Amino acid sequence: MNKQYDVVIVGGGPAGINAAIAAGRMNVTVLLVERYGFLGGMSTAAMVYPWMTFHDYKGRQVIKGIAEEIVGRLQEQGASPGHLRDTIGFVRTVTPYKQEEYKLLALEMAKEAGVDILLHSFVDEVKVSGNSIESIVLSTKSGRMTIEGKTFIDCTGDGDLCHLAGAKMQVGRVDDGLTQPMTMKFRMNGVDLDAVKKYMIDHPDEFYSKSLIEEIKSGVHPLTVVQGFYPQWKKAGLPINRDHVLFFTGPGEDEVLINCSRVQGYDGTKAEDLTKAEFEGRKQVFMLAEFFKEYVPGFEKAGIASIAPQIGVRETRRILGEYVLTAEDVTNGTKFEDRIAMSAYPIDIHDPKKDYVTFAEVGGDGTFDIPYRCLLPKEIENVLAAGRCISTTHEAFATTRLTPSAMATGQAAGTAASIAVKEGVRPKDINISSLQKILKDNDVILD
């Protein structure tokens, strides 16, 4: 491994993986740094499953590129069925996948692109000269290590790199700084999904109003997502601040991913808060498992198959960029001249204090653009952000935080960083048209 690179990417989640592959394919030297012993970020460490959504409500695919290539290769391995209809009707599609296969595939694709990878490494210091990062210092098992780079990309999710470099950051809501709650996800197996489907067909009024009950009954679409069991949840009276059950089927035939825990009031950038959240989240998991076995038809013989290695963190820091994407941009379906990605996921805010979710649909033609300026922190000139920590408001963040969007902004950032290195300019000074042409040629920007 070298100690000097053209592009240094911190964070090996969906954004970092796609950024690294994109940059490597541009024939520059690339290092991808990840704190865990595997890649995948929240998709693997927190078992965020499935990926949603690659399509708008009409079924038009709006996110492709390396993200779609990953889905295709997982399909070839039998590790994903591809894009399936969301059977609660919240979005158009969901994309199930097997996380262990994804961990390996991400490593393989990065290696194929010529990327150097350093796992078990945590960035704890950033050395800045003027308005540029000169190097980062990693804490590793073999001691501290200094890595120099020409251009850096923050794919940490929490904006750690930009924060340590002194960039201005935003956290949570404007009025109180509170962030969306965390969730400890877990899998249960031994689930009789036929019994679940039968109950849904017999009691449609107990489920989310947009649920595709008739399509499930006719077999047009396989059951992928269940939201409801409202009476059972109310009767149980669990001390968890939500009002319904939510779970996703697969990848095993008798397996589901439970997304029901809600851990509120903690700051995902503080070790003390994360420690408390992990403890509370795991207590909720066992409480929920007992609830499912006792109250939910089809779960009578089910048990816990696995619990996420870490709690899922929805929201922490975001950069204050050259442009801040707003809720109005989403609800108006705004188009930008410097767009580098598209999304069709609605605003989906899990309230930091209460038991409800605030929802707002994407306006216009059902998609909105993410502009390049959202990847550019104002103060630091040789760094880009991708994934969760791009420049948005708290409200707009509730859509851009989703995995397919993170993959798309990651590929855009990796491509832009490589162009900046080759042209010897700051990322903010690259030719946007040249960037967009490459992204169009690689199916990231779609007409």
Tab-separated table of C-alpha atoms in Angstrom:
chain	number	residue	atom	x	y	z
A	1	MET	CA	0.000	0.000	0.000
A	2	ASN	CA	1.207	3.471	-0.896
A	3	LYS	CA	1.092	6.476	1.423
A	4	GLN	CA	0.249	8.963	-1.335
A	5	TYR	CA	-2.830	8.812	-3.567
A	6	ASP	CA	-4.645	10.883	-6.137
A	7	VAL	CA	-8.009	10.209	-4.477
A	8	VAL	CA	-8.541	9.172	-0.858
A	9	ILE	CA	-12.037	8.033	0.108
A	10	VAL	CA	-12.991	7.752	3.760
A	11	GLY	CA	-15.910	5.438	4.486
A	12	GLY	CA	-16.650	2.140	2.745
A	13	GLY	CA	-20.444	2.252	2.712
A	14	PRO	CA	-22.573	2.365	-0.460
A	15	ALA	CA	-21.364	5.877	-1.330
A	16	GLY	CA	-17.709	5.056	-0.676
A	17	ILE	CA	-17.833	1.794	-2.608
A	18	ASN	CA	-19.292	3.464	-5.679
A	19	ALA	CA	-16.948	6.452	-5.385
A	20	ALA	CA	-13.925	4.159	-5.212
A	21	ILE	CA	-14.977	2.043	-8.193
A	22	ALA	CA	-15.757	5.142	-10.253
A	23	ALA	CA	-12.435	6.790	-9.424
A	24	GLY	CA	-10.465	3.605	-10.002
A	25	ARG	CA	-11.992	3.225	-13.441
A	26	MET	CA	-10.763	6.747	-14.265
A	27	ASN	CA	-7.193	5.438	-13.937
A	28	VAL	CA	-6.108	7.466	-10.940
A	29	THR	CA	-4.612	6.036	-7.751
A	30	VAL	CA	-7.316	5.447	-5.153
A	31	LEU	CA	-7.398	4.445	-1.490
A	32	LEU	CA	-10.616	3.421	0.251
A	33	VAL	CA	-10.494	3.567	4.059
A	34	GLU	CA	-13.044	1.723	6.203
A	35	ARG	CA	-13.333	1.375	9.996
A	36	TYR	CA	-14.854	-2.135	9.965
A	37	GLY	CA	-13.376	-5.373	8.641
A	38	PHE	CA	-15.839	-5.349	5.740
A	39	LEU	CA	-17.454	-2.913	3.345
A	40	GLY	CA	-21.101	-1.961	3.032
A	41	GLY	CA	-21.676	0.653	5.731
A	42	MET	CA	-25.250	0.775	7.001
A	43	SER	CA	-26.230	-1.859	4.393
A	44	THR	CA	-24.112	-4.449	6.193
A	45	ALA	CA	-23.068	-3.110	9.606
A	46	ALA	CA	-26.624	-2.015	10.447
A	47	MET	CA	-28.484	-4.475	8.175
A	48	VAL	CA	-30.376	-1.733	6.334
A	49	TYR	CA	-32.418	-3.853	3.908
A	50	PRO	CA	-33.708	-3.787	1.213
A	51	TRP	CA	-32.439	-0.962	-0.999
A	52	MET	CA	-35.235	1.439	-1.925
A	53	THR	CA	-35.928	2.841	-4.466
A	54	PHE	CA	-34.297	2.757	-7.899
A	55	HIS	CA	-37.566	3.765	-9.622
A	56	ASP	CA	-40.141	6.527	-9.624
A	57	TYR	CA	-43.825	5.857	-8.929
A	58	LYS	CA	-44.486	5.218	-12.633
A	59	GLY	CA	-41.859	2.488	-12.760
A	60	ARG	CA	-39.195	4.469	-14.603
A	61	GLN	CA	-35.723	3.614	-13.350
A	62	VAL	CA	-33.965	6.795	-12.245
A	63	ILE	CA	-30.824	5.363	-10.620
A	64	LYS	CA	-28.515	3.054	-12.562
A	65	GLY	CA	-24.753	3.294	-13.075
A	66	ILE	CA	-22.498	1.267	-10.790
A	67	ALA	CA	-25.444	0.797	-8.424
A	68	GLU	CA	-27.333	-1.152	-11.098
A	69	GLU	CA	-24.171	-3.037	-12.005
A	70	ILE	CA	-23.917	-4.189	-8.386
A	71	VAL	CA	-27.539	-5.353	-8.423
A	72	GLY	CA	-26.948	-7.208	-11.688
A	73	ARG	CA	-23.877	-9.011	-10.396
A	74	LEU	CA	-25.696	-9.966	-7.213
A	75	GLN	CA	-28.488	-11.373	-9.377
A	76	GLU	CA	-25.964	-13.441	-11.341
A	77	GLN	CA	-24.772	-14.940	-8.045
A	78	GLY	CA	-28.296	-15.692	-6.865
A	79	ALA	CA	-27.822	-13.094	-4.121
A	80	SER	CA	-30.644	-10.770	-5.200
A	81	PRO	CA	-33.942	-11.172	-7.071
A	82	GLY	CA	-33.452	-7.703	-8.516
A	83	HIS	CA	-36.010	-4.931	-8.263
A	84	LEU	CA	-39.420	-6.026	-6.917
A	85	ARG	CA	-42.639	-4.119	-6.275
A	86	ASP	CA	-42.973	-2.574	-2.845
A	87	THR	CA	-46.109	-4.320	-1.581
A	88	ILE	CA	-47.060	-1.569	0.853
A	89	GLY	CA	-47.046	0.899	-2.031
A	90	PHE	CA	-44.838	3.437	-0.258
A	91	VAL	CA	-42.374	3.516	-3.163
A	92	ARG	CA	-42.357	1.709	-6.495
A	93	THR	CA	-39.676	-0.886	-5.880
A	94	VAL	CA	-37.470	-2.473	-3.269
A	95	THR	CA	-34.291	-4.425	-3.994
A	96	PRO	CA	-33.534	-7.308	-1.620
A	97	TYR	CA	-29.969	-8.612	-1.418
A	98	LYS	CA	-27.797	-10.959	0.611
A	99	GLN	CA	-25.472	-8.868	2.720
A	100	GLU	CA	-22.605	-11.368	2.977
A	101	GLU	CA	-22.402	-11.675	-0.807
A	102	TYR	CA	-22.551	-7.894	-1.074
A	103	LYS	CA	-19.614	-7.535	1.303
A	104	LEU	CA	-17.456	-9.741	-0.923
A	105	LEU	CA	-18.692	-8.329	-4.219
A	106	ALA	CA	-17.894	-4.778	-3.103
A	107	LEU	CA	-14.316	-5.809	-2.320
A	108	GLU	CA	-13.976	-7.635	-5.624
A	109	MET	CA	-15.316	-4.772	-7.720
A	110	ALA	CA	-13.089	-2.244	-5.967
A	111	LYS	CA	-10.076	-4.473	-6.544
A	112	GLU	CA	-11.026	-4.941	-10.202
A	113	ALA	CA	-10.975	-1.135	-10.521
A	114	GLY	CA	-7.441	-1.001	-9.103
A	115	VAL	CA	-8.464	0.454	-5.740
A	116	ASP	CA	-6.305	-0.023	-2.654
A	117	ILE	CA	-8.387	-0.859	0.416
A	118	LEU	CA	-7.487	-0.376	4.053
A	119	LEU	CA	-9.901	-1.909	6.566
A	120	HIS	CA	-9.862	-1.688	10.373
A	121	SER	CA	-8.776	1.945	10.056
A	122	PHE	CA	-10.394	4.991	11.637
A	123	VAL	CA	-9.682	8.599	10.686
A	124	ASP	CA	-8.994	10.611	13.832
A	125	GLU	CA	-6.993	13.579	12.533
A	126	VAL	CA	-6.997	15.705	9.387
A	127	LYS	CA	-4.076	17.948	8.503
A	128	VAL	CA	-5.132	21.089	6.656
A	129	SER	CA	-2.985	23.715	4.952
A	130	GLY	CA	-4.820	26.861	3.946
A	131	ASN	CA	-8.131	25.642	2.577
A	132	SER	CA	-6.972	22.191	1.518
A	133	ILE	CA	-6.467	18.837	3.191
A	134	GLU	CA	-2.863	17.685	2.951
A	135	SER	CA	-3.190	14.359	4.723
A	136	ILE	CA	-5.250	12.272	7.097
A	137	VAL	CA	-4.078	10.323	10.106
A	138	LEU	CA	-5.525	6.868	10.674
A	139	SER	CA	-5.659	4.874	13.878
A	140	THR	CA	-4.960	1.230	13.089
A	141	LYS	CA	-3.940	-1.988	14.825
A	142	SER	CA	-0.407	-1.380	13.612
A	143	GLY	CA	-0.293	2.166	14.949
A	144	ARG	CA	-1.061	5.556	13.491
A	145	MET	CA	-0.622	6.035	9.765
A	146	THR	CA	-0.475	9.188	7.659
A	147	ILE	CA	-1.984	9.170	4.162
A	148	GLU	CA	-1.489	12.023	1.705
A	149	GLY	CA	-3.900	12.788	-1.099
A	150	LYS	CA	-4.619	15.273	-3.849
A	151	THR	CA	-8.393	15.015	-3.509
A	152	PHE	CA	-10.487	13.517	-0.706
A	153	ILE	CA	-14.061	12.263	-0.541
A	154	ASP	CA	-16.067	12.111	2.689
A	155	CYS	CA	-18.291	9.033	2.577
A	156	THR	CA	-18.377	8.487	6.335
A	157	GLY	CA	-22.110	9.134	6.599
A	158	ASP	CA	-21.439	11.280	9.654
A	159	GLY	CA	-19.296	13.823	7.814
A	160	ASP	CA	-16.303	12.922	9.976
A	161	LEU	CA	-13.667	13.938	7.435
A	162	CYS	CA	-15.181	17.351	6.691
A	163	HIS	CA	-15.848	17.956	10.389
A	164	LEU	CA	-12.245	17.189	11.344
A	165	ALA	CA	-11.038	19.414	8.506
A	166	GLY	CA	-12.964	22.348	9.964
A	167	ALA	CA	-15.800	22.570	7.452
A	168	LYS	CA	-19.074	24.048	8.647
A	169	MET	CA	-21.620	21.343	9.382
A	170	GLN	CA	-25.345	21.151	10.023
A	171	VAL	CA	-27.002	18.708	12.410
A	172	GLY	CA	-30.671	17.722	12.595
A	173	ARG	CA	-33.552	20.185	12.773
A	174	VAL	CA	-33.002	23.918	12.592
A	175	ASP	CA	-34.884	24.740	15.796
A	176	ASP	CA	-33.419	22.189	18.227
A	177	GLY	CA	-30.732	20.179	16.400
A	178	LEU	CA	-32.505	16.893	17.116
A	179	THR	CA	-32.013	14.080	14.619
A	180	GLN	CA	-34.142	11.207	13.394
A	181	PRO	CA	-34.160	8.187	15.738
A	182	MET	CA	-31.846	5.212	15.435
A	183	THR	CA	-33.036	1.657	14.767
A	184	MET	CA	-31.572	-1.704	15.755
A	185	LYS	CA	-32.541	-4.069	12.973
A	186	PHE	CA	-32.725	-7.841	13.256
A	187	ARG	CA	-33.807	-10.907	11.324
A	188	MET	CA	-36.248	-13.599	12.333
A	189	ASN	CA	-36.511	-16.977	10.607
A	190	GLY	CA	-39.045	-19.761	10.883
A	191	VAL	CA	-41.741	-17.334	9.737
A	192	ASP	CA	-44.801	-18.740	7.961
A	193	LEU	CA	-45.214	-16.089	5.288
A	194	ASP	CA	-48.234	-17.865	3.801
A	195	ALA	CA	-49.994	-17.315	7.134
A	196	VAL	CA	-48.972	-13.653	7.049
A	197	LYS	CA	-50.391	-13.249	3.545
A	198	LYS	CA	-53.636	-15.018	4.457
A	199	TYR	CA	-54.147	-12.712	7.438
A	200	MET	CA	-53.504	-9.655	5.268
A	201	ILE	CA	-56.027	-10.826	2.674
A	202	ASP	CA	-58.625	-11.549	5.363
A	203	HIS	CA	-58.022	-8.299	7.308
A	204	PRO	CA	-56.990	-5.617	4.759
A	205	ASP	CA	-58.147	-2.767	7.002
A	206	GLU	CA	-55.393	-3.612	9.508
A	207	PHE	CA	-52.620	-2.659	7.074
A	208	TYR	CA	-51.152	0.429	5.427
A	209	SER	CA	-53.763	1.951	3.148
A	210	LYS	CA	-51.655	1.710	-0.030
A	211	SER	CA	-50.790	-1.964	0.491
A	212	LEU	CA	-51.193	-4.054	-2.671
A	213	ILE	CA	-53.532	-6.582	-1.043
A	214	GLU	CA	-55.286	-7.628	-4.269
A	215	GLU	CA	-51.977	-8.095	-6.089
A	216	ILE	CA	-50.667	-10.172	-3.190
A	217	LYS	CA	-53.854	-12.258	-3.235
A	218	SER	CA	-53.636	-12.897	-6.974
A	219	GLY	CA	-49.913	-13.600	-6.892
A	220	VAL	CA	-49.100	-10.790	-9.320
A	221	HIS	CA	-46.369	-9.592	-6.937
A	222	PRO	CA	-44.494	-11.518	-4.264
A	223	LEU	CA	-44.882	-10.219	-0.724
A	224	THR	CA	-41.915	-7.915	-0.064
A	225	VAL	CA	-42.973	-5.471	2.662
A	226	VAL	CA	-45.611	-5.518	5.407
A	227	GLN	CA	-46.753	-2.457	7.336
A	228	GLY	CA	-49.651	-2.687	9.713
A	229	PHE	CA	-50.911	-5.095	12.379
A	230	TYR	CA	-52.149	-1.925	14.050
A	231	PRO	CA	-54.551	-3.638	16.502
A	232	GLN	CA	-51.902	-6.105	17.665
A	233	TRP	CA	-49.374	-3.350	18.227
A	234	LYS	CA	-51.859	-1.267	20.197
A	235	LYS	CA	-52.950	-4.236	22.308
A	236	ALA	CA	-49.372	-5.179	23.218
A	237	GLY	CA	-48.607	-1.667	24.488
A	238	LEU	CA	-44.855	-1.941	24.020
A	239	PRO	CA	-42.773	0.992	25.338
A	240	ILE	CA	-41.522	1.796	21.830
A	241	ASN	CA	-42.560	5.113	20.324
A	242	ARG	CA	-44.249	3.997	17.101
A	243	ASP	CA	-47.729	2.890	16.061
A	244	HIS	CA	-47.284	-0.050	13.679
A	245	VAL	CA	-45.294	-3.091	12.614
A	246	LEU	CA	-42.893	-2.904	9.657
A	247	PHE	CA	-40.906	-5.786	8.221
A	248	PHE	CA	-39.375	-6.870	4.918
A	249	THR	CA	-39.395	-10.421	3.595
A	250	GLY	CA	-36.291	-12.428	2.679
A	251	PRO	CA	-33.734	-13.112	1.602
A	252	GLY	CA	-34.586	-16.617	2.960
A	253	GLU	CA	-38.013	-18.083	2.211
A	254	ASP	CA	-38.967	-18.097	5.913
A	255	GLU	CA	-36.989	-15.007	6.892
A	256	VAL	CA	-37.855	-11.364	7.527
A	257	LEU	CA	-35.971	-8.202	8.473
A	258	ILE	CA	-37.674	-6.366	11.355
A	259	ASN	CA	-37.596	-2.563	11.285
A	260	CYS	CA	-39.574	-1.693	14.416
A	261	SER	CA	-37.217	-0.520	17.116
A	262	ARG	CA	-37.020	3.213	17.695
A	263	VAL	CA	-34.215	4.671	19.787
A	264	GLN	CA	-34.738	8.399	20.270
A	265	GLY	CA	-32.863	11.234	21.903
A	266	TYR	CA	-29.260	10.242	21.197
A	267	ASP	CA	-26.491	11.901	19.174
A	268	GLY	CA	-24.897	9.509	16.701
A	269	THR	CA	-21.607	11.435	16.774
A	270	LYS	CA	-21.044	10.899	20.506
A	271	ALA	CA	-19.538	7.662	21.785
A	272	GLU	CA	-21.439	7.882	25.060
A	273	ASP	CA	-24.769	8.304	23.291
A	274	LEU	CA	-24.023	5.516	20.828
A	275	THR	CA	-23.198	3.199	23.722
A	276	LYS	CA	-26.536	3.929	25.377
A	277	ALA	CA	-28.354	3.572	22.053
A	278	GLU	CA	-26.781	0.163	21.374
A	279	PHE	CA	-27.904	-1.057	24.800
A	280	GLU	CA	-31.434	0.273	24.414
A	281	GLY	CA	-31.709	-0.999	20.852
A	282	ARG	CA	-30.748	-4.553	21.785
A	283	LYS	CA	-33.232	-4.582	24.645
A	284	GLN	CA	-35.938	-3.546	22.187
A	285	VAL	CA	-34.967	-6.376	19.813
A	286	PHE	CA	-35.729	-9.107	22.352
A	287	MET	CA	-38.897	-7.330	23.421
A	288	LEU	CA	-40.007	-7.168	19.790
A	289	ALA	CA	-39.166	-10.800	19.082
A	290	GLU	CA	-41.464	-11.889	21.912
A	291	PHE	CA	-44.177	-9.560	20.642
A	292	PHE	CA	-44.044	-11.055	17.146
A	293	LYS	CA	-44.215	-14.614	18.442
A	294	GLU	CA	-47.193	-13.840	20.676
A	295	TYR	CA	-49.227	-11.389	18.623
A	296	VAL	CA	-48.439	-11.663	14.901
A	297	PRO	CA	-49.905	-14.532	12.847
A	298	GLY	CA	-47.198	-16.575	11.129
A	299	PHE	CA	-44.527	-15.875	13.751
A	300	GLU	CA	-45.577	-18.507	16.315
A	301	LYS	CA	-42.497	-20.676	15.651
A	302	ALA	CA	-40.126	-17.883	14.609
A	303	GLY	CA	-36.925	-16.911	16.357
A	304	ILE	CA	-34.114	-14.378	16.125
A	305	ALA	CA	-31.681	-15.324	13.355
A	306	SER	CA	-29.296	-12.365	13.609
A	307	ILE	CA	-28.995	-8.864	15.023
A	308	ALA	CA	-27.178	-6.023	13.284
A	309	PRO	CA	-23.540	-5.568	14.405
A	310	GLN	CA	-24.326	-1.929	15.150
A	311	ILE	CA	-27.381	0.236	15.562
A	312	GLY	CA	-28.639	1.948	12.429
A	313	VAL	CA	-27.968	5.684	12.445
A	314	ARG	CA	-30.268	7.704	10.199
A	315	GLU	CA	-28.984	11.218	10.712
A	316	THR	CA	-25.978	13.071	12.087
A	317	ARG	CA	-23.861	15.775	10.400
A	318	ARG	CA	-24.301	17.246	6.933
A	319	ILE	CA	-21.940	19.623	5.175
A	320	LEU	CA	-22.949	23.213	4.517
A	321	GLY	CA	-22.288	23.166	0.804
A	322	GLU	CA	-22.310	25.487	-2.156
A	323	TYR	CA	-26.012	24.652	-2.408
A	324	VAL	CA	-28.380	23.328	0.260
A	325	LEU	CA	-31.084	21.059	-1.144
A	326	THR	CA	-34.480	21.894	0.383
A	327	ALA	CA	-37.832	20.224	0.968
A	328	GLU	CA	-39.283	22.529	-1.690
A	329	ASP	CA	-36.773	21.205	-4.211
A	330	VAL	CA	-38.080	17.715	-3.517
A	331	THR	CA	-41.793	18.506	-3.450
A	332	ASN	CA	-41.482	20.682	-6.581
A	333	GLY	CA	-39.414	18.068	-8.427
A	334	THR	CA	-36.758	20.709	-9.079
A	335	LYS	CA	-34.275	20.266	-11.945
A	336	PHE	CA	-30.775	21.747	-11.775
A	337	GLU	CA	-28.300	22.645	-14.505
A	338	ASP	CA	-25.499	20.994	-12.510
A	339	ARG	CA	-27.378	17.792	-11.675
A	340	ILE	CA	-25.262	14.724	-11.004
A	341	ALA	CA	-27.978	12.337	-9.815
A	342	MET	CA	-31.740	11.884	-9.633
A	343	SER	CA	-34.020	10.459	-6.967
A	344	ALA	CA	-37.665	9.529	-6.588
A	345	TYR	CA	-37.751	8.675	-2.891
A	346	PRO	CA	-40.253	10.811	-0.915
A	347	ILE	CA	-39.523	12.862	2.170
A	348	ASP	CA	-39.728	10.364	5.038
A	349	ILE	CA	-38.939	11.940	8.425
A	350	HIS	CA	-39.046	9.741	11.518
A	351	ASP	CA	-39.825	12.271	14.226
A	352	PRO	CA	-37.005	12.719	16.764
A	353	LYS	CA	-39.446	12.787	19.708
A	354	LYS	CA	-42.859	11.481	18.699
A	355	ASP	CA	-44.307	8.264	17.267
A	356	TYR	CA	-45.083	9.370	13.718
A	357	VAL	CA	-43.414	9.804	10.346
A	358	THR	CA	-43.775	12.972	8.270
A	359	PHE	CA	-44.269	12.180	4.597
A	360	ALA	CA	-44.237	14.325	1.444
A	361	GLU	CA	-44.303	13.114	-2.138
A	362	VAL	CA	-41.853	14.123	-4.851
A	363	GLY	CA	-43.467	16.700	-7.120
A	364	GLY	CA	-43.152	17.573	-10.771
A	365	ASP	CA	-42.585	14.492	-12.909
A	366	GLY	CA	-41.959	12.379	-9.787
A	367	THR	CA	-38.199	12.939	-9.624
A	368	PHE	CA	-35.872	15.629	-8.350
A	369	ASP	CA	-32.260	16.403	-9.170
A	370	ILE	CA	-29.304	16.420	-6.796
A	371	PRO	CA	-26.970	19.228	-7.905
A	372	TYR	CA	-23.171	18.922	-7.914
A	373	ARG	CA	-22.917	21.899	-5.563
A	374	CYS	CA	-24.423	19.745	-2.762
A	375	LEU	CA	-21.207	17.702	-2.784
A	376	LEU	CA	-18.941	20.717	-2.249
A	377	PRO	CA	-18.263	22.049	1.270
A	378	LYS	CA	-17.674	25.765	1.214
A	379	GLU	CA	-14.476	25.992	3.264
A	380	ILE	CA	-12.324	23.043	2.148
A	381	GLU	CA	-11.367	23.100	-1.497
A	382	ASN	CA	-10.039	19.607	-2.258
A	383	VAL	CA	-12.765	17.508	-0.694
A	384	LEU	CA	-16.182	16.316	-1.817
A	385	ALA	CA	-18.963	14.709	0.201
A	386	ALA	CA	-21.197	11.840	-0.896
A	387	GLY	CA	-23.919	9.761	0.702
A	388	ARG	CA	-25.682	10.846	3.872
A	389	CYS	CA	-23.515	13.877	4.593
A	390	ILE	CA	-24.175	15.929	1.447
A	391	SER	CA	-25.581	19.446	1.758
A	392	THR	CA	-29.328	19.382	2.461
A	393	THR	CA	-31.837	20.625	4.976
A	394	HIS	CA	-33.132	18.247	7.657
A	395	GLU	CA	-36.267	17.724	5.572
A	396	ALA	CA	-34.568	17.053	2.225
A	397	PHE	CA	-32.091	14.802	3.992
A	398	ALA	CA	-35.014	12.460	4.696
A	399	THR	CA	-34.893	11.417	1.039
A	400	THR	CA	-31.227	11.768	0.022
A	401	ARG	CA	-30.146	9.549	2.949
A	402	LEU	CA	-31.470	6.431	1.184
A	403	THR	CA	-28.984	3.895	-0.203
A	404	PRO	CA	-29.586	4.197	-3.985
A	405	SER	CA	-29.148	7.978	-3.744
A	406	ALA	CA	-25.951	7.461	-1.745
A	407	MET	CA	-24.668	5.112	-4.436
A	408	ALA	CA	-25.405	7.680	-7.142
A	409	THR	CA	-23.780	10.615	-5.346
A	410	GLY	CA	-20.814	8.360	-4.567
A	411	GLN	CA	-20.247	7.574	-8.226
A	412	ALA	CA	-20.569	11.256	-9.095
A	413	ALA	CA	-18.076	12.266	-6.403
A	414	GLY	CA	-15.545	9.625	-7.445
A	415	THR	CA	-15.793	10.729	-11.058
A	416	ALA	CA	-15.518	14.433	-10.189
A	417	ALA	CA	-12.524	13.900	-7.887
A	418	SER	CA	-10.704	12.050	-10.668
A	419	ILE	CA	-11.399	14.813	-13.169
A	420	ALA	CA	-10.071	17.386	-10.679
A	421	VAL	CA	-6.844	15.392	-10.230
A	422	LYS	CA	-6.316	14.958	-13.971
A	423	GLU	CA	-6.991	18.614	-14.720
A	424	GLY	CA	-5.046	19.882	-11.718
A	425	VAL	CA	-7.947	22.005	-10.481
A	426	ARG	CA	-10.193	22.215	-7.450
A	427	PRO	CA	-13.330	20.042	-7.560
A	428	LYS	CA	-15.461	23.218	-7.673
A	429	ASP	CA	-13.607	24.344	-10.817
A	430	ILE	CA	-14.040	21.268	-12.984
A	431	ASN	CA	-16.052	21.505	-16.176
A	432	ILE	CA	-19.551	20.423	-15.147
A	433	SER	CA	-20.465	19.483	-18.710
A	434	SER	CA	-17.521	17.093	-18.869
A	435	LEU	CA	-18.569	15.504	-15.587
A	436	GLN	CA	-22.174	15.185	-16.738
A	437	LYS	CA	-21.127	13.600	-20.038
A	438	ILE	CA	-19.217	10.879	-18.208
A	439	LEU	CA	-22.128	10.325	-15.846
A	440	LYS	CA	-24.552	10.128	-18.771
A	441	ASP	CA	-22.285	7.684	-20.585
A	442	ASN	CA	-22.294	5.548	-17.438
A	443	ASP	CA	-26.071	5.754	-16.889
A	444	VAL	CA	-25.895	7.821	-13.706
A	445	ILE	CA	-27.702	10.776	-15.261
A	446	LEU	CA	-30.734	9.495	-17.158
A	447	ASP	CA	-32.902	11.382	-19.652
